[in-house]
mmCIF file of C-alpha atoms in Angstrom:
data_model
loop_
_atom_site.group_PDB
_atom_site.id
_atom_site.type_symbol
_atom_site.label_atom_id
_atom_site.label_comp_id
_atom_site.label_asym_id
_atom_site.label_seq_id
_atom_site.Cartn_x
_atom_site.Cartn_y
_atom_site.Cartn_z
ATOM 1 C CA GLY A 98 20.805 11.204 58.984
ATOM 2 C CA ALA A 99 24.126 12.737 59.809
ATOM 3 C CA VAL A 100 23.755 15.473 57.173
ATOM 4 C CA ALA A 101 20.396 16.631 58.578
ATOM 5 C CA GLU A 102 21.749 16.620 62.149
ATOM 6 C CA SER A 103 24.753 18.675 61.067
ATOM 7 C CA TYR A 104 22.457 21.281 59.433
ATOM 8 C CA ARG A 105 20.322 21.405 62.575
ATOM 9 C CA ARG A 106 23.339 22.042 64.834
ATOM 10 C CA GLN A 107 24.605 24.798 62.542
ATOM 11 C CA ILE A 108 21.195 26.513 62.382
ATOM 12 C CA ARG A 109 20.839 26.359 66.194
ATOM 13 C CA HIS A 110 24.328 27.828 66.591
ATOM 14 C CA ILE A 111 23.505 30.702 64.178
ATOM 15 C CA SER A 112 20.163 31.297 65.943
ATOM 16 C CA GLY A 113 21.876 31.593 69.330
ATOM 17 C CA LEU A 114 24.700 33.709 67.935
ATOM 18 C CA TYR A 115 22.404 36.299 66.309
ATOM 19 C CA GLY A 116 19.341 35.969 68.541
ATOM 20 C CA ILE A 117 17.159 34.641 65.723
ATOM 21 C CA PRO A 118 14.300 32.283 66.701
ATOM 22 C CA GLU A 119 14.760 28.659 65.692
ATOM 23 C CA PRO A 120 12.541 27.353 62.867
ATOM 24 C CA GLN A 121 9.062 26.147 63.861
ATOM 25 C CA ASP A 122 8.998 23.415 61.191
ATOM 26 C CA TRP A 123 12.389 21.714 61.174
ATOM 27 C CA TRP A 124 11.242 18.880 58.927
ATOM 28 C CA SER A 125 10.227 20.951 55.876
ATOM 29 C CA LEU A 126 13.301 23.178 56.276
ATOM 30 C CA LEU A 127 15.790 20.304 56.462
ATOM 31 C CA LEU A 128 14.243 18.473 53.503
ATOM 32 C CA ARG A 129 14.926 21.495 51.280
ATOM 33 C CA LEU A 130 18.633 21.584 52.089
ATOM 34 C CA PRO A 131 21.234 19.914 49.815
ATOM 35 C CA ASP A 132 22.219 16.270 50.370
ATOM 36 C CA VAL A 133 19.785 15.688 53.259
ATOM 37 C CA MET A 134 18.156 12.876 51.290
ATOM 38 C CA SER A 135 21.455 11.517 49.997
ATOM 39 C CA ARG A 136 21.188 8.014 48.590
ATOM 40 C CA ASP A 137 24.549 7.084 50.049
ATOM 41 C CA GLU A 138 23.054 7.062 53.547
ATOM 42 C CA ALA A 139 20.100 4.935 52.468
ATOM 43 C CA ILE A 140 22.083 2.061 50.948
ATOM 44 C CA ILE A 141 20.769 -1.239 52.275
ATOM 45 C CA GLU A 142 22.734 -4.414 51.883
ATOM 46 C CA LEU A 143 20.531 -7.254 50.607
ATOM 47 C CA SER A 144 21.239 -10.865 51.304
ATOM 48 C CA GLU A 145 21.438 -13.301 48.399
ATOM 49 C CA GLU A 146 18.004 -14.600 49.319
ATOM 50 C CA GLU A 147 16.467 -11.105 49.444
ATOM 51 C CA TRP A 148 18.122 -10.153 46.152
ATOM 52 C CA ALA A 149 16.744 -13.322 44.507
ATOM 53 C CA VAL A 150 13.211 -12.327 45.563
ATOM 54 C CA VAL A 151 13.688 -8.783 44.229
ATOM 55 C CA ARG A 152 15.200 -10.024 40.959
ATOM 56 C CA THR A 153 12.347 -12.519 40.438
ATOM 57 C CA ALA A 154 9.766 -9.764 41.006
ATOM 58 C CA VAL A 155 11.528 -7.375 38.604
ATOM 59 C CA GLU A 156 11.893 -10.058 35.919
ATOM 60 C CA LYS A 157 8.193 -10.939 36.281
ATOM 61 C CA CYS A 158 7.236 -7.261 35.850
ATOM 62 C CA ILE A 159 9.427 -6.980 32.744
ATOM 63 C CA ARG A 160 7.881 -10.125 31.227
ATOM 64 C CA GLN A 161 4.379 -8.829 31.909
ATOM 65 C CA LEU A 162 5.270 -5.450 30.395
ATOM 66 C CA MET A 163 6.701 -7.102 27.269
ATOM 67 C CA ASP A 164 3.643 -9.382 26.956
ATOM 68 C CA PHE A 165 1.380 -6.336 27.212
ATOM 69 C CA ARG A 166 3.400 -4.481 24.585
ATOM 70 C CA ARG A 167 3.187 -7.475 22.233
ATOM 71 C CA GLN A 168 -0.582 -7.684 22.703
ATOM 72 C CA GLU A 169 -0.952 -3.951 22.064
ATOM 73 C CA GLY A 170 1.322 -4.223 19.017
ATOM 74 C CA LYS A 171 -0.707 -7.083 17.552
ATOM 75 C CA ALA A 172 -3.968 -5.204 18.144
ATOM 76 C CA LEU A 173 -2.506 -2.112 16.475
ATOM 77 C CA GLN A 174 -1.224 -4.185 13.559
ATOM 78 C CA ARG A 175 -4.709 -5.691 13.054
ATOM 79 C CA LYS A 176 -6.171 -2.175 13.053
ATOM 80 C CA PHE A 177 -3.585 -1.006 10.500
ATOM 81 C CA GLU A 178 -4.248 -4.051 8.296
ATOM 82 C CA GLU A 179 -7.968 -3.296 8.414
ATOM 83 C CA LYS A 180 -7.361 0.338 7.394
ATOM 84 C CA LEU A 181 -4.970 -0.669 4.608
ATOM 85 C CA ASP A 182 -7.508 -3.165 3.246
ATOM 86 C CA ASN A 183 -10.176 -0.469 3.383
ATOM 87 C CA ILE A 184 -8.011 2.018 1.454
ATOM 88 C CA ALA A 185 -7.208 -0.630 -1.177
ATOM 89 C CA LEU A 186 -10.931 -1.409 -1.646
ATOM 90 C CA LEU A 187 -11.835 2.275 -1.904
ATOM 91 C CA LEU A 188 -9.020 2.802 -4.406
ATOM 92 C CA LYS A 189 -10.470 -0.026 -6.512
ATOM 93 C CA SER A 190 -13.969 1.474 -6.263
ATOM 94 C CA ILE A 191 -12.746 4.668 -7.965
ATOM 95 C CA GLU A 192 -12.140 2.920 -11.292
ATOM 96 C CA PRO A 193 -15.715 2.911 -12.708
ATOM 97 C CA PHE A 194 -16.103 6.630 -12.007
ATOM 98 C CA GLU A 195 -12.669 7.343 -13.393
ATOM 99 C CA GLN A 196 -13.463 5.688 -16.732
ATOM 100 C CA SER A 197 -16.785 7.509 -17.187
ATOM 101 C CA ARG A 198 -15.330 10.809 -15.960
ATOM 102 C CA VAL A 199 -13.302 11.463 -19.121
ATOM 103 C CA GLU A 200 -16.338 11.054 -21.370
ATOM 104 C CA LYS A 201 -18.431 13.262 -19.070
ATOM 105 C CA ILE A 202 -15.838 16.040 -19.231
ATOM 106 C CA ARG A 203 -15.594 15.764 -23.015
ATOM 107 C CA GLN A 204 -19.393 15.843 -23.379
ATOM 108 C CA ARG A 205 -19.826 18.782 -21.010
ATOM 109 C CA ILE A 206 -17.312 20.940 -22.903
ATOM 110 C CA THR A 207 -18.786 19.989 -26.284
ATOM 111 C CA ASP A 208 -22.341 20.733 -25.087
ATOM 112 C CA ASN A 209 -21.250 24.134 -23.765
ATOM 113 C CA LEU A 210 -19.648 25.015 -27.090
ATOM 114 C CA GLU A 211 -22.808 24.074 -28.982
ATOM 115 C CA THR A 212 -24.849 26.565 -26.948
ATOM 116 C CA PHE A 213 -23.007 29.341 -28.789
ATOM 117 C CA ALA A 214 -24.912 29.253 -32.091
ATOM 118 C CA GLY A 215 -22.916 30.073 -35.175
ATOM 119 C CA VAL A 216 -19.531 29.963 -33.437
ATOM 120 C CA ASN A 217 -16.938 28.186 -35.523
ATOM 121 C CA TYR A 218 -14.096 26.417 -33.762
ATOM 122 C CA ASP A 219 -11.243 24.197 -34.810
ATOM 123 C CA LYS A 220 -12.239 20.646 -33.839
ATOM 124 C CA ASN A 221 -8.641 19.431 -34.022
ATOM 125 C CA ARG A 222 -7.521 22.212 -31.677
ATOM 126 C CA LEU A 223 -10.427 21.403 -29.346
ATOM 127 C CA GLU A 224 -9.348 17.746 -29.280
ATOM 128 C CA GLN A 225 -5.769 18.776 -28.422
ATOM 129 C CA GLU A 226 -6.974 21.025 -25.599
ATOM 130 C CA LEU A 227 -9.232 18.259 -24.272
ATOM 131 C CA ILE A 228 -6.343 15.794 -24.248
ATOM 132 C CA TYR A 229 -4.164 18.334 -22.386
ATOM 133 C CA TYR A 230 -6.932 19.068 -19.870
ATOM 134 C CA ILE A 231 -7.742 15.400 -19.280
ATOM 135 C CA GLU A 232 -4.045 14.556 -18.830
ATOM 136 C CA LYS A 233 -3.871 17.116 -16.009
ATOM 137 C CA LEU A 234 -6.701 15.228 -14.263
ATOM 138 C CA ASP A 235 -5.105 11.804 -14.754
ATOM 139 C CA ILE A 236 -4.601 9.982 -11.432
ATOM 140 C CA ASN A 237 -2.873 6.807 -12.631
ATOM 141 C CA GLU A 238 0.454 7.831 -11.081
ATOM 142 C CA GLU A 239 -1.203 8.685 -7.771
ATOM 143 C CA LYS A 240 -2.999 5.328 -7.762
ATOM 144 C CA GLN A 241 0.223 3.450 -8.498
ATOM 145 C CA ARG A 242 2.191 5.296 -5.814
ATOM 146 C CA LEU A 243 -0.592 4.759 -3.272
ATOM 147 C CA THR A 244 -0.658 1.041 -4.088
ATOM 148 C CA ASN A 245 3.127 0.915 -3.602
ATOM 149 C CA HIS A 246 2.843 2.764 -0.273
ATOM 150 C CA LEU A 247 0.206 0.287 0.951
ATOM 151 C CA ALA A 248 2.527 -2.624 0.136
ATOM 152 C CA TYR A 249 5.524 -0.844 1.708
ATOM 153 C CA PHE A 250 3.543 -0.139 4.899
ATOM 154 C CA ARG A 251 2.658 -3.833 5.195
ATOM 155 C CA GLN A 252 6.272 -4.878 4.547
ATOM 156 C CA THR A 253 7.580 -2.431 7.146
ATOM 157 C CA MET A 254 5.154 -3.783 9.752
ATOM 158 C CA ALA A 255 6.347 -7.311 8.948
ATOM 159 C CA ASP A 256 9.975 -6.236 9.514
ATOM 160 C CA GLY A 257 9.322 -6.083 13.265
ATOM 161 C CA HIS A 258 9.387 -3.557 16.105
ATOM 162 C CA GLY A 259 11.050 -0.140 16.104
ATOM 163 C CA GLN A 260 9.483 0.973 12.803
ATOM 164 C CA GLY A 261 7.177 3.721 14.141
ATOM 165 C CA LYS A 262 8.895 6.690 12.492
ATOM 166 C CA LYS A 263 9.154 4.887 9.183
ATOM 167 C CA LEU A 264 5.468 3.929 9.284
ATOM 168 C CA GLY A 265 4.581 7.535 10.111
ATOM 169 C CA PHE A 266 6.526 8.728 7.060
ATOM 170 C CA ILE A 267 4.831 6.181 4.766
ATOM 171 C CA ALA A 268 1.414 7.208 6.146
ATOM 172 C CA GLN A 269 2.226 10.849 5.293
ATOM 173 C CA GLU A 270 3.110 9.859 1.742
ATOM 174 C CA MET A 271 -0.143 7.907 1.466
ATOM 175 C CA GLY A 272 -2.030 10.995 2.630
ATOM 176 C CA ARG A 273 -0.355 13.096 -0.086
ATOM 177 C CA GLU A 274 -1.418 10.703 -2.844
ATOM 178 C CA ILE A 275 -4.974 10.517 -1.502
ATOM 179 C CA ASN A 276 -5.217 14.324 -1.299
ATOM 180 C CA THR A 277 -3.866 14.761 -4.831
ATOM 181 C CA THR A 278 -6.362 12.183 -6.103
ATOM 182 C CA GLY A 279 -9.156 14.177 -4.479
ATOM 183 C CA SER A 280 -8.037 17.484 -5.954
ATOM 184 C CA LYS A 281 -7.724 15.951 -9.439
ATOM 185 C CA SER A 282 -10.936 13.910 -9.328
ATOM 186 C CA ASN A 283 -13.352 16.597 -10.583
ATOM 187 C CA GLU A 284 -16.122 14.094 -9.882
ATOM 188 C CA ALA A 285 -18.444 14.165 -6.854
ATOM 189 C CA GLU A 286 -18.549 10.385 -6.439
ATOM 190 C CA MET A 287 -14.781 10.117 -6.579
ATOM 191 C CA GLN A 288 -14.384 12.944 -4.086
ATOM 192 C CA ASN A 289 -16.731 11.142 -1.678
ATOM 193 C CA ILE A 290 -14.565 8.024 -1.945
ATOM 194 C CA VAL A 291 -11.426 10.083 -1.279
ATOM 195 C CA VAL A 292 -13.019 11.543 1.865
ATOM 196 C CA LYS A 293 -13.766 8.002 3.108
ATOM 197 C CA THR A 294 -10.179 6.984 2.359
ATOM 198 C CA SER A 295 -8.805 9.871 4.381
#
C-alpha cells in the first residue's frame, strides 16, 4: 500500500544519505512499522448481492452457535439435576444413622463412667451435659438449609440463562452445609455419606 511504499522510499533515502546498506528483508521490516496494515486501505465495497451472501452465512453461524449452546446448557442442566437428586437421596439416607447416633453417644458415655468403680456422679448433671453435648452435634438446621439450597438451585436454573454466578454461590453454600454436617456427624456411616455427597 501507499504507507509501505512511503516507508520504503524514506529508508532508501536515509540509506543513500548515510551510506547504510538497505535492508535484506524488506517484507518483515515493513510489516513491523506503524499503519502499514491499516484497515482503511483494505476496505472493500460489497455489492448488495455479495453482502446478502455474507449476512446469510453469518446468521447461519450464529444460529448454529446458539443451538450448540442450548444443547450444552440442557446437557449441563440434566447433569445438575442428577447431582441434586443424588444429594437429596444421600441427605435422606442420613436419617436412620442420625436417630441411632444420639443413643449410641449416650450409651458410650454412660459405659465409660461405669468403668470407674465407686465413683459417684450427679445423674441430673450428667443428663444436662449430655443434652448440651448432643445439641452441639445436632444437624437439623444444616439439613434444612441444604434442602432449601437444593430447591433454590433448581429454581435458579428454571429462571433461564445468565445465572452462572448465582448458581456458583448457591453451590458454595451447599458445600458449607455438607461440610458442617460431616464435622458434626461423629458417626462413621454418616461421614461416609457426607463424603459421597461432596
